[in-house]
Amino acid sequence: MSLEEKLEKIRSPKLQNQKETAVVLSAVEDTLKDQSHSATPTAYFAALLALLSQAIVPSDRIVNKDLASSVVYLLDLVTTHVPAALLRSKFSQILTSLGPTLTSQDIEAPLLRSSIGCLESLLLAQDSTAWALPQSQISPRRAVAGLLAFASDHRPKVRKRAQDAITQVLKHPPPSPSLDHPVADMCAEAALRILSDSLDESSRKKRKSKDREQDQHQPGLIHALHLVKTVASASGGWPSKKIEPLCEALMGVSRSSNEYLAMAAFEVFEVMFNGMADQFSSSKLPRLMEAVAELKPSHNDSQLLPSWIAVISRGYDVSAQISPEDTFFKLPMLFGMVSAFLSSASHDIRVSASECLISFLVNCIPDKTISEPSILDEKVFERLAQAAEDLLSVKYQGAWMEVFHVQSALFEALRWRAIPLSRKIVSIIGELRASESFNGKKEADAVLGKAVQSIGPEAVLETLPLNLITSGAGQPGRAWLLPILRDNVINTNLSHFRSEFVPLSEAMYQRVIDNGDLEKTMEIKIFETIVQQTWALFPGYCNLPLDLDKALDQGFAELLSNLLYSQPEIRADICRGLQTLVDSNREVLAAETNEEDIYFRSRITKSIAQTNLEHLASFAGNLLAVLFNVYSQTLPQFRGFILQCINAYLSITKEKDVLDIHTRVTDLLETSLAEIASQPQDTKQQPKETPSNQMPPTSHTFMDLIITLSVYLPFSSFPKLFNLTSRIFPLNQDPQLQKKAYKLLPRLATSPNGSLALQTRNQDLQSLLLSSAPTTSTPARRDRLLAIAATIEHLPPTDLHFIPCVLSEVVIATKESNEKARTAAFDLLVLMARKMIRGGIIEQSRIPNMDPTAPTAAASLEEFCTMISAGLVGSTPHMVSASITTLTRVLYEFHTQLSKEVIEDLVSTLDLFLESNNREIVRSCLGFTKVVVLSLPQDIVRPRLKTLVPGLLGWSKEHKNRVRARVKHVLERAMRRFGAQEVEKWCPEEGKKLIANIRKSRERKKRKRSAEGEGDGEDEEQGRRKGRFESEYDEAVYGSESEESESDLSDKERPQRGNATDGRKGTYIIEDPNEPLDLLDRSALGRISTSRPVSLKQQRGKQHRPTVNLDGKLVFGGEEGDKMLIDDAEEKEPGDGTLERGIGAYVEAIRGRDAVRRGRGGRLKFSNRRGRGEIDGDGEEAGMGRNEGKQGRAVVVGKEGRGGRDVRERRAGRDWREGKEGRDRREGKEGRRERREGTDGRRERSGKGNGVVKKRFEPRSQRRGLGVAKVRSGGVRKTGRR
C-alpha cells in the first residue's frame, strides 16, 4: 500500500481515536501548502520531526500525550518511505526524541507500538558502520536492546510488535561477508538469558508451591520461548556458538508437565531445523545434532525421552534433505541406537521409538539407492534388514505391535530390493500368524501385505507356501494367505499366477466336479470358496504385470476364454483382470511425471506400457468375440462388468476391426428388428415384461453393444447408425429398446467423431426427434430428454427454432412423477436458456402450427421467458402449473441476467394466479413466490408485498397438500427479509393471527437457542437441514421450516423417522449359541439385521418359573423330582388324563374368565381379553407381584364389587418379579372386572375372619394357591393351615 493510500484512510477517520491523528495530518499538510512544499515523504518526515520536538522535550518528559501519539503514529507510516540515507543521518535525533516513549513506565500501548515501528524503520536503514558502534553509545545496538526488552512485555500487542520488528531487522542484515546479522549473537544471548532466568524463576516457584495450577500457568516462560523462536527463525538459524546452551535449556523446558511449554520448545527446534534446511545455514546442522545427541536422557525417562526421540527424528529428516548420502550411510547406526528403546517398559517410549524408526526409513533412504544401488548401498540394506530381524526376537516381545509397524515401513521403503534380505522376517511373522494363541494377527497381516506389495507374492509364497493341495504334518495349510494376497498383489509377474494358482484352481475345481450332483458337503463348499478366492487374485496380477508379453500367450488367452464360458462364478474376476491390463498401462502412458518417477513407482516405462498395449491389441479381436458371446448369454443384472471390459478392449482395437464388429452387430440387430416388424399387430401391442431370471430379447443385447461401439466408430459409419436409430425411435411397443436407442445420442456426444456427427446431421436429428415425440413411451422419457439436450448442445445458431418446438414437451416433463426425468427436464431448461443467451436466430415460420409469414426473432433470455409464458394460457391446470414451475426455475437460475422490467412483469402476472381455485396451480405459485421473496432484489419485491401478502393469506386455511405449511413458511421468510412490520402492514385483519403466530414462534425458537447456547442460529438451522434436497433450487422451492407441522416443535423435539434413531445406524449379526455362523453360506444374509435383536436369554427369561417347595420357598439347584405335585400339574395341558386337569378344563369352560356369559336381556357375551402380562401358550404372566406372608401366606383384598369384597390368598414367592406396583395394578383391574361381571363373578364367603375362602374353581387360582387343594362339588376349598 502506498503512502498516499495510507494517509487517505486517516483523512476520513471512522473511529473516534483517529480523529486527533486526522487533525494533526491536516495541520501538517496545511503547513506544507503554506510553505509551498510538495507533499513528499521527506517533507512529511521533516514536519513531523518538528512537531515531535514540541510534544516531547529532551528532559524525558512528554508535554502533550495526545499530540505525541498522533505524531509518532504518522512517523511510523512515513519512515518506511523515507530514503535510508536521511534516516541514518537523523538516527540520533529520532532515537533521543523517542526515548521518553520507550523508557516511561506508564506509557500507553498504542504510543509504544508506533514508537517500535519507527525504531524498526530506523534500524533497517543502518549500515555496517553504524552496527559496529558499541551499545554504550546512542547506536543501533542500544535500540535493539530496547526491542528485546519489549519482546517479552506482558502486553500482547506490544510484545507482538516488538517480535515482528526483531524479525524484520534480523532478516535484513547490512551488506557484509558474514551470513548472520551483526546483532544476531547479541539477540541470541539476550533471548537465552531471558529463557534461563524464566526457567530458574519457574523452578523456584515450583519448589515453594506444589500447586499443579501454578505449574500450568507460566506466562513468562512461554514469552521467553516465543522470543527464542523469533530469533531462531529470523537470523538464518541460531548462532553456532549458542546452540549447546539453547538445546540444554529447551530440553529442560520439555521436562515440564505443561503440554503447552513442551509444544513451544519443540516449535523452537522445528524452527531451527527449518532454518538450517537451506545450503547457507546447513553448516550449523551437524553441530546442532551433536548437541542434541549429547543431551540423551536416561533409558527409562518416560517424560523426556519421547521428546528427545522426536527431536532426533526431525533433525535427521532435515539432514537427509541437505546431505542424503551421508545420512543414508549413518542409517544403520541410527536404527540401532533408537531400536534399543523398543525394549523399554514405557508404552510412550516404545511408540516414539517406532515412529522415529519409521521416519528414518521413509525420509533417509534416497530413491537412487533403490533404482540403482551400489555395493555400499546393498551393504547398508543388509545391515538394516538384520537390525529389523533382531527386533522380532524375544527381547522385544513386549513391543511387537510397534515392531510390526516398523517392518511394514521397511518393506515399503526397500521395495523390490528387500527380496533377498527379508525372507527370514517373512518366515518369522508367518509362523507367528499361524499360531492360534497369537493376538496380533491383524498387525501381522498388514506386514505380510506390505511384503506382498514390495517383494511380490512369489517371494512370499516361497517362504510361506499355501500347501492346499498336499498338506501334511510338517506342511500346514495357509489358506489365510489368500485374502492377504488378494488385497495386496500388484505390479508383479503374471507368469507366477499361471504356474502357481491356475493348477491350484484346476485341482480344487476337479474335486468339486467329482462330487457330481450329490449334496454339497462343507468340504465341497470350501473347495468352491478356494476356487473363487484363487481367481480373485487375478485382477491384482493384471495390475501392471512385469512380464505381460511373455505370460499372456495364445494358450493362456484360450484358457481365460474357456473359463468365461464354463464358470460364471469367476467371470467377474476374469473380466476385471482383463480390463485392468488395459487401464493400468493406459494410466502409465497418460502420466505427466518423468520417466524416473514412473519407473521407481512401477518398474515400467512409457515405452514398455506402449508395447504392452500393442501386445493386448493383438488379442483384442478374439477376446471381444468371446466377450460378446458371453454378454449375450448373461442375465442383464450381471452384465455390467462385461460391458466395461468390452469398452476397455475397444479402446485399443484397430479402427478397421471395430468397423467390422459394428457391421456384424448391426446386421444382427436389423434381422432382429425385421422379426419384430413381422409379428402380428396384436402381439406387438402386448406389454412385454422380461422376468429377472430370463434372458432379454436379442435386440436389446445388440443395441447395448452398438451403444458401446459408437464412440469408437469412424465418421463414415454414422449415417448407417443414424438410419438404424430412426427405425427404433418409433417402436413404442418395446419401451426398453426405445429407451436404449435414445441413450445413443448422449453417448455419441462424449467422443470427437460423435460430436462432429451430431453437428453435421443436426437437422435430421431434429426432424427425427419431433416426429417420434407422439410414440415416446413412459420409461424412455428421461433418456429422450437427454437426447434432446445432446442435440441442443450441438445446435447451430441458425436452427434455434428447434427450442420452441420441443419446449412444451420439456415444460410438461417438469411435472413427471419420475424424479430423474424431472431433473433431466430442469437441466434441459437451463441448457436451453444458456443457448438462447449466446444469441442466434429463431425462424418462427419453421415452428409447427405457426404462420408461414411469421417474422424472425432474435434469441435472448427475455424471448425464452416469453415462450414459456405462453403456457400460462394453457387449457389444462396441469399445463399452467408446469409453466409456472418452469418460470420459477428460469427465474431462480437467471434472475441476475434478466432486466428489471421483465422480472416485474413476471411477478405481476403470476401474482394473479394466487387467486386461482386450483390447488395444483397455487402450489406452483407458492414455489414461485418463495423464489421471488428469497432471490430477487428488495426494491423489486417490496412494492409487490401489497398484493403478495393478501394473496398468500387467502390460502392460509387450506390444509390439503400441505398448502398451509408452505404459505406459513413463505410468510416467515418474508418477515425475515423485510421485517415483521412491513409484512403486517399489508396483512388483512383475518390473517393477523397467523402473522402473530409466526412472530411468536420465531421468538420462542430464539429464546430456546439462546438458552441452549446455540446462538442466533438461522444459519445453523439451515445447516442442519442441508442435504435434504438434490439441488439449491429444490431447497429454495420445496424446503420449508414449517412443513413438518403447524406446531412449534423444534427439530430436536420432533420424533425421528426411519432408521435415524439417535443419529446412529447399526448392523447386527444374529448368532445361534449352538451353531457358529458360516459367513460363506449364502443363507448368512438372513442372520444380518439392522435392528437390535433380542437375545435368547431375554426371550426365555420372560417364561422362566422359579422352583419352589411345599412351603413356597425358592429352591436352587433342585432336580426334576423336587418339583411340587401341583407344579407338575401346571405343565400339563387340560385334558391330559389327570383328574384335577379334567375337572379344571370343564370348570374353566363354564366358569372361567373367558367363558360365555349372559348379559342384560339374556344375550350371550364372549370375552377374548388377555390379562396383564399374560403370554400365549403355557407361559406365565410376564410380571407377577411378590407377596410374602409371615407364615407363607399372602392375603390380598381388592376393591369391593357388587358381590362383596375380593379376598384372595396367594402363595408367597410365586409373583416374585413384579413387586407391589404390579400387585396394585392387578387388584384394581380385577376389582373393575368383577364389578362388570356382577353376580356371575361373585365369590362366596364361608366365614368371617377365619382366612378361608370358598370360590368357583379357576386354574390360575389353583396355580397361585397354597396348601392341599380338595375338589368338592365343582368347587375348591383351600386353607393355608395344615
Coordinates of C-alpha atoms in Angstrom, one line a residue, residues 38-350:
S38 CA 5.3 19.3 -2.2
A39 CA 3.7 16.5 -0.2
T40 CA 6.7 14.1 -0.4
P41 CA 7.6 11.6 2.2
T42 CA 10.7 13.7 3.1
A43 CA 8.6 16.8 3.6
Y44 CA 6.2 14.9 5.8
F45 CA 9.1 13.5 7.7
A46 CA 10.7 16.9 8.4
A47 CA 7.4 18.4 9.5
L48 CA 6.6 15.6 11.8
L49 CA 10.0 15.7 13.4
A50 CA 9.4 19.4 14.2
L51 CA 6.1 18.6 15.8
L52 CA 7.7 15.7 17.8
S53 CA 10.1 18.1 19.4
Q54 CA 7.1 20.2 20.6
A55 CA 5.3 17.2 22.0
I56 CA 8.3 15.6 23.7
V57 CA 11.1 17.7 25.3
P58 CA 14.6 16.4 25.7
S59 CA 14.2 16.2 29.5
D60 CA 12.5 12.8 29.2
R61 CA 9.1 14.3 29.6
I62 CA 6.0 14.1 27.3
V63 CA 4.4 17.5 27.1
N64 CA 1.3 16.6 25.1
K65 CA 0.5 12.9 25.1
D66 CA -2.3 13.1 22.5
L67 CA -0.1 15.1 20.2
A68 CA 2.8 12.7 20.7
S69 CA 0.6 9.7 19.9
S70 CA -0.6 11.2 16.7
V71 CA 2.8 12.4 15.6
V72 CA 4.6 9.1 16.3
Y73 CA 1.8 7.2 14.6
L74 CA 2.3 9.3 11.5
L75 CA 6.0 9.0 11.7
D76 CA 5.6 5.2 11.8
L77 CA 3.7 5.4 8.5
V78 CA 6.1 7.9 6.8
T79 CA 9.5 6.5 7.8
T80 CA 9.1 3.4 5.7
H81 CA 9.0 5.6 2.6
V82 CA 11.9 8.0 3.6
P83 CA 15.3 7.5 2.0
A84 CA 17.7 5.4 4.0
A85 CA 20.5 8.0 4.0
L86 CA 18.2 10.5 5.6
L87 CA 17.2 8.0 8.3
R88 CA 20.8 7.2 9.0
S89 CA 21.7 10.9 9.4
K90 CA 18.7 11.6 11.8
F91 CA 19.1 8.4 13.8
S92 CA 20.5 10.0 17.0
Q93 CA 17.9 12.8 16.9
I94 CA 15.0 10.5 16.4
L95 CA 16.2 8.0 19.0
T96 CA 16.7 10.8 21.5
S97 CA 13.2 12.1 20.8
L98 CA 11.6 8.7 21.1
G99 CA 13.5 8.0 24.3
P100 CA 10.7 9.1 26.7
T101 CA 8.1 7.0 24.9
L102 CA 10.3 3.9 25.2
T103 CA 11.5 4.3 28.8
S104 CA 8.5 5.7 30.6
Q105 CA 6.7 3.2 32.8
D106 CA 3.2 4.5 32.4
I107 CA 3.3 4.8 28.6
E108 CA 0.2 3.6 26.7
A109 CA 0.4 0.7 24.4
P110 CA -0.7 2.5 21.1
L111 CA 2.1 5.1 21.5
L112 CA 4.6 2.4 22.3
R113 CA 3.7 0.3 19.3
S114 CA 4.1 3.3 17.0
S115 CA 7.5 4.0 18.6
I116 CA 8.6 0.5 18.0
G117 CA 7.5 0.8 14.3
C118 CA 9.7 3.9 14.0
L119 CA 12.6 2.1 15.5
E120 CA 12.2 -0.8 13.1
S121 CA 12.4 1.6 10.1
L122 CA 15.4 3.3 11.5
L123 CA 17.3 0.0 12.2
L124 CA 16.6 -1.3 8.7
A125 CA 18.3 1.7 7.2
Q126 CA 21.6 1.4 9.1
D127 CA 24.8 0.2 7.5
S128 CA 27.7 -1.9 8.9
T129 CA 29.5 1.1 10.3
A130 CA 26.5 2.0 12.5
W131 CA 26.1 -1.6 13.6
A132 CA 29.7 -1.6 14.7
L133 CA 29.2 1.1 17.4
P134 CA 29.0 -0.2 20.9
Q135 CA 25.8 -0.5 22.9
S136 CA 27.0 2.2 25.4
Q137 CA 26.6 4.9 22.8
I138 CA 23.5 6.0 21.1
S139 CA 23.6 3.3 18.5
P140 CA 21.5 0.7 16.7
R141 CA 22.6 -1.9 19.3
R142 CA 21.1 0.1 22.1
A143 CA 17.8 0.3 20.1
V144 CA 17.9 -3.5 19.6
A145 CA 18.4 -3.9 23.3
G146 CA 15.2 -2.0 23.9
L147 CA 13.3 -4.1 21.4
L148 CA 14.4 -7.3 23.1
A149 CA 13.1 -5.9 26.4
F150 CA 9.7 -5.2 24.8
A151 CA 9.7 -8.6 23.1
S152 CA 8.8 -10.2 26.5
D153 CA 6.4 -7.5 27.6
H154 CA 3.2 -8.6 29.4
R155 CA 1.0 -6.7 26.9
P156 CA 0.3 -9.0 23.9
K157 CA 0.2 -6.3 21.2
V158 CA 3.3 -4.6 22.3
R159 CA 5.1 -8.0 22.6
K160 CA 4.0 -9.0 19.1
R161 CA 5.0 -5.7 17.6
A162 CA 8.5 -5.9 19.1
Q163 CA 9.0 -9.5 17.9
D164 CA 7.9 -8.6 14.4
A165 CA 10.4 -5.7 14.5
I166 CA 13.3 -8.0 15.6
T167 CA 12.3 -10.5 12.9
Q168 CA 12.5 -7.8 10.2
V169 CA 15.8 -6.4 11.4
L170 CA 17.5 -9.9 11.6
K171 CA 16.2 -10.9 8.2
H172 CA 17.7 -7.8 6.5
P173 CA 21.4 -7.7 7.5
P174 CA 23.6 -4.9 6.1
P175 CA 25.9 -5.9 3.2
S176 CA 28.8 -7.9 4.7
P177 CA 30.7 -11.2 4.2
S178 CA 29.0 -12.7 7.2
L179 CA 25.9 -14.8 6.9
D180 CA 24.5 -13.7 10.2
H181 CA 23.3 -10.2 11.2
P182 CA 25.8 -8.2 13.3
V183 CA 23.4 -8.3 16.3
A184 CA 22.4 -12.0 15.9
D185 CA 24.7 -13.1 18.6
M186 CA 23.5 -10.3 20.9
C187 CA 19.9 -11.2 20.3
A188 CA 20.5 -14.9 20.8
E189 CA 22.4 -14.2 24.0
A190 CA 19.7 -11.9 25.4
A191 CA 16.9 -14.4 24.4
L192 CA 18.8 -17.2 26.0
R193 CA 19.4 -15.2 29.2
I194 CA 15.7 -14.4 29.4
L195 CA 14.8 -18.0 28.9
S196 CA 17.3 -19.2 31.6
D197 CA 16.0 -16.6 34.1
S198 CA 12.5 -17.7 33.4
L199 CA 13.4 -21.3 33.9
D200 CA 15.1 -20.5 37.2
E201 CA 12.2 -18.5 38.4
S202 CA 9.8 -21.2 37.4
S203 CA 11.9 -23.8 39.3
R204 CA 11.9 -21.7 42.5
K205 CA 8.2 -21.2 42.4
K206 CA 7.7 -24.9 41.8
R207 CA 9.8 -25.8 44.8
K208 CA 8.0 -23.4 47.0
S209 CA 4.5 -24.3 45.9
K210 CA 3.4 -27.7 44.9
D211 CA 0.2 -26.4 43.3
R212 CA -0.3 -28.0 39.9
E213 CA -2.1 -25.0 38.6
Q214 CA 1.0 -22.9 39.3
D215 CA 3.0 -25.2 37.1
Q216 CA 0.4 -24.9 34.3
H217 CA 0.4 -21.1 34.3
Q218 CA 3.9 -19.8 33.4
P219 CA 3.4 -16.9 31.0
G220 CA 6.9 -15.5 31.4
L221 CA 8.5 -18.8 30.3
I222 CA 6.1 -19.0 27.3
H223 CA 7.0 -15.4 26.3
A224 CA 10.7 -16.3 26.5
L225 CA 10.2 -19.3 24.3
H226 CA 8.4 -17.1 21.7
L227 CA 11.4 -14.7 21.8
V228 CA 13.8 -17.5 21.2
K229 CA 11.7 -18.8 18.4
T230 CA 11.6 -15.3 16.8
V231 CA 15.4 -15.0 16.9
A232 CA 15.9 -18.6 15.6
S233 CA 13.6 -18.1 12.7
A234 CA 14.8 -14.7 11.7
S235 CA 18.6 -14.9 11.8
G236 CA 19.2 -17.7 9.3
G237 CA 19.4 -20.3 12.1
W238 CA 20.6 -19.9 15.7
P239 CA 24.2 -18.8 16.1
S240 CA 26.6 -21.8 16.2
K241 CA 28.2 -20.7 19.4
K242 CA 24.9 -20.6 21.3
I243 CA 23.5 -24.0 20.1
E244 CA 24.6 -26.1 23.1
P245 CA 23.2 -23.9 25.9
L246 CA 20.0 -23.4 23.9
C247 CA 19.4 -27.2 23.4
E248 CA 20.1 -27.8 27.1
A249 CA 17.5 -25.1 28.1
L250 CA 14.9 -26.4 25.6
M251 CA 15.3 -30.0 26.8
G252 CA 14.8 -28.7 30.4
V253 CA 11.6 -26.9 29.3
S254 CA 10.4 -30.1 27.7
R255 CA 10.5 -31.9 31.0
S256 CA 7.6 -29.7 32.2
S257 CA 4.2 -31.3 32.7
N258 CA 2.7 -28.3 30.9
E259 CA 2.0 -29.5 27.4
Y260 CA 2.0 -26.0 26.1
L261 CA 5.5 -25.4 27.2
A262 CA 6.6 -28.7 25.7
M263 CA 5.0 -27.8 22.4
A264 CA 6.6 -24.4 22.4
A265 CA 10.0 -26.0 23.0
F266 CA 9.6 -28.4 20.1
E267 CA 8.4 -25.5 17.9
V268 CA 11.7 -23.8 18.6
F269 CA 13.5 -27.0 17.5
E270 CA 11.3 -27.1 14.4
V271 CA 12.1 -23.5 13.5
M272 CA 15.8 -24.2 14.0
F273 CA 15.8 -27.2 11.7
N274 CA 13.7 -25.4 9.1
G275 CA 16.2 -22.6 9.1
M276 CA 19.1 -24.9 8.5
A277 CA 17.4 -26.6 5.5
D278 CA 19.0 -24.2 3.0
Q279 CA 22.6 -24.5 1.8
F280 CA 23.8 -21.3 3.5
S281 CA 22.8 -22.4 7.1
S282 CA 23.3 -26.2 6.7
S283 CA 26.8 -26.0 8.2
K284 CA 25.2 -25.5 11.6
L285 CA 23.2 -28.7 11.5
P286 CA 25.9 -31.1 12.4
R287 CA 26.8 -29.1 15.5
L288 CA 23.1 -28.9 16.5
M289 CA 22.7 -32.7 16.1
E290 CA 25.8 -33.3 18.2
A291 CA 24.5 -31.0 20.9
V292 CA 21.1 -32.8 20.9
A293 CA 22.8 -36.2 20.9
E294 CA 24.9 -35.2 24.0
L295 CA 21.7 -34.4 25.8
K296 CA 20.4 -38.0 25.6
P297 CA 18.2 -38.7 28.6
S298 CA 18.1 -41.8 30.7
H299 CA 16.8 -45.0 29.1
N300 CA 13.8 -45.1 31.3
D301 CA 12.9 -41.4 31.4
S302 CA 9.4 -41.7 30.1
Q303 CA 8.8 -37.9 30.4
L304 CA 11.8 -36.6 28.5
L305 CA 12.9 -39.5 26.2
P306 CA 9.9 -39.3 23.8
S307 CA 10.6 -35.6 23.3
W308 CA 14.3 -36.3 22.6
I309 CA 13.5 -39.0 20.2
A310 CA 11.1 -36.7 18.3
V311 CA 13.8 -34.0 18.0
I312 CA 16.3 -36.6 16.7
S313 CA 13.7 -37.8 14.1
R314 CA 13.1 -34.3 12.9
G315 CA 16.8 -33.4 12.8
Y316 CA 17.8 -36.3 10.6
D317 CA 14.8 -35.6 8.4
V318 CA 16.4 -32.2 7.6
S319 CA 19.8 -33.8 7.4
A320 CA 18.5 -36.2 4.7
Q321 CA 17.3 -33.2 2.7
I322 CA 20.7 -31.5 2.9
S323 CA 23.1 -34.4 2.5
P324 CA 21.1 -37.6 1.6
E325 CA 24.1 -39.9 1.0
D326 CA 25.8 -39.1 4.3
T327 CA 22.6 -39.6 6.2
F328 CA 21.9 -42.8 4.4
F329 CA 25.2 -44.3 5.5
K330 CA 24.5 -43.3 9.1
L331 CA 21.1 -45.1 9.0
P332 CA 22.2 -48.5 10.4
M333 CA 23.8 -46.7 13.4
L334 CA 20.8 -44.5 14.0
F335 CA 18.5 -47.5 13.5
G336 CA 20.4 -49.5 16.2
M337 CA 20.5 -46.5 18.6
V338 CA 16.8 -45.9 18.5
S339 CA 15.6 -49.5 18.3
A340 CA 17.2 -50.1 21.7
F341 CA 14.4 -48.0 23.2
L342 CA 11.8 -50.6 22.0
S343 CA 12.7 -52.8 25.0
S344 CA 11.5 -50.1 27.4
A345 CA 8.7 -50.8 29.7
S346 CA 7.0 -47.5 28.9
H347 CA 4.5 -47.6 26.1
D348 CA 5.1 -43.9 25.2
I349 CA 8.8 -44.6 24.7
R350 CA 8.1 -47.6 22.5

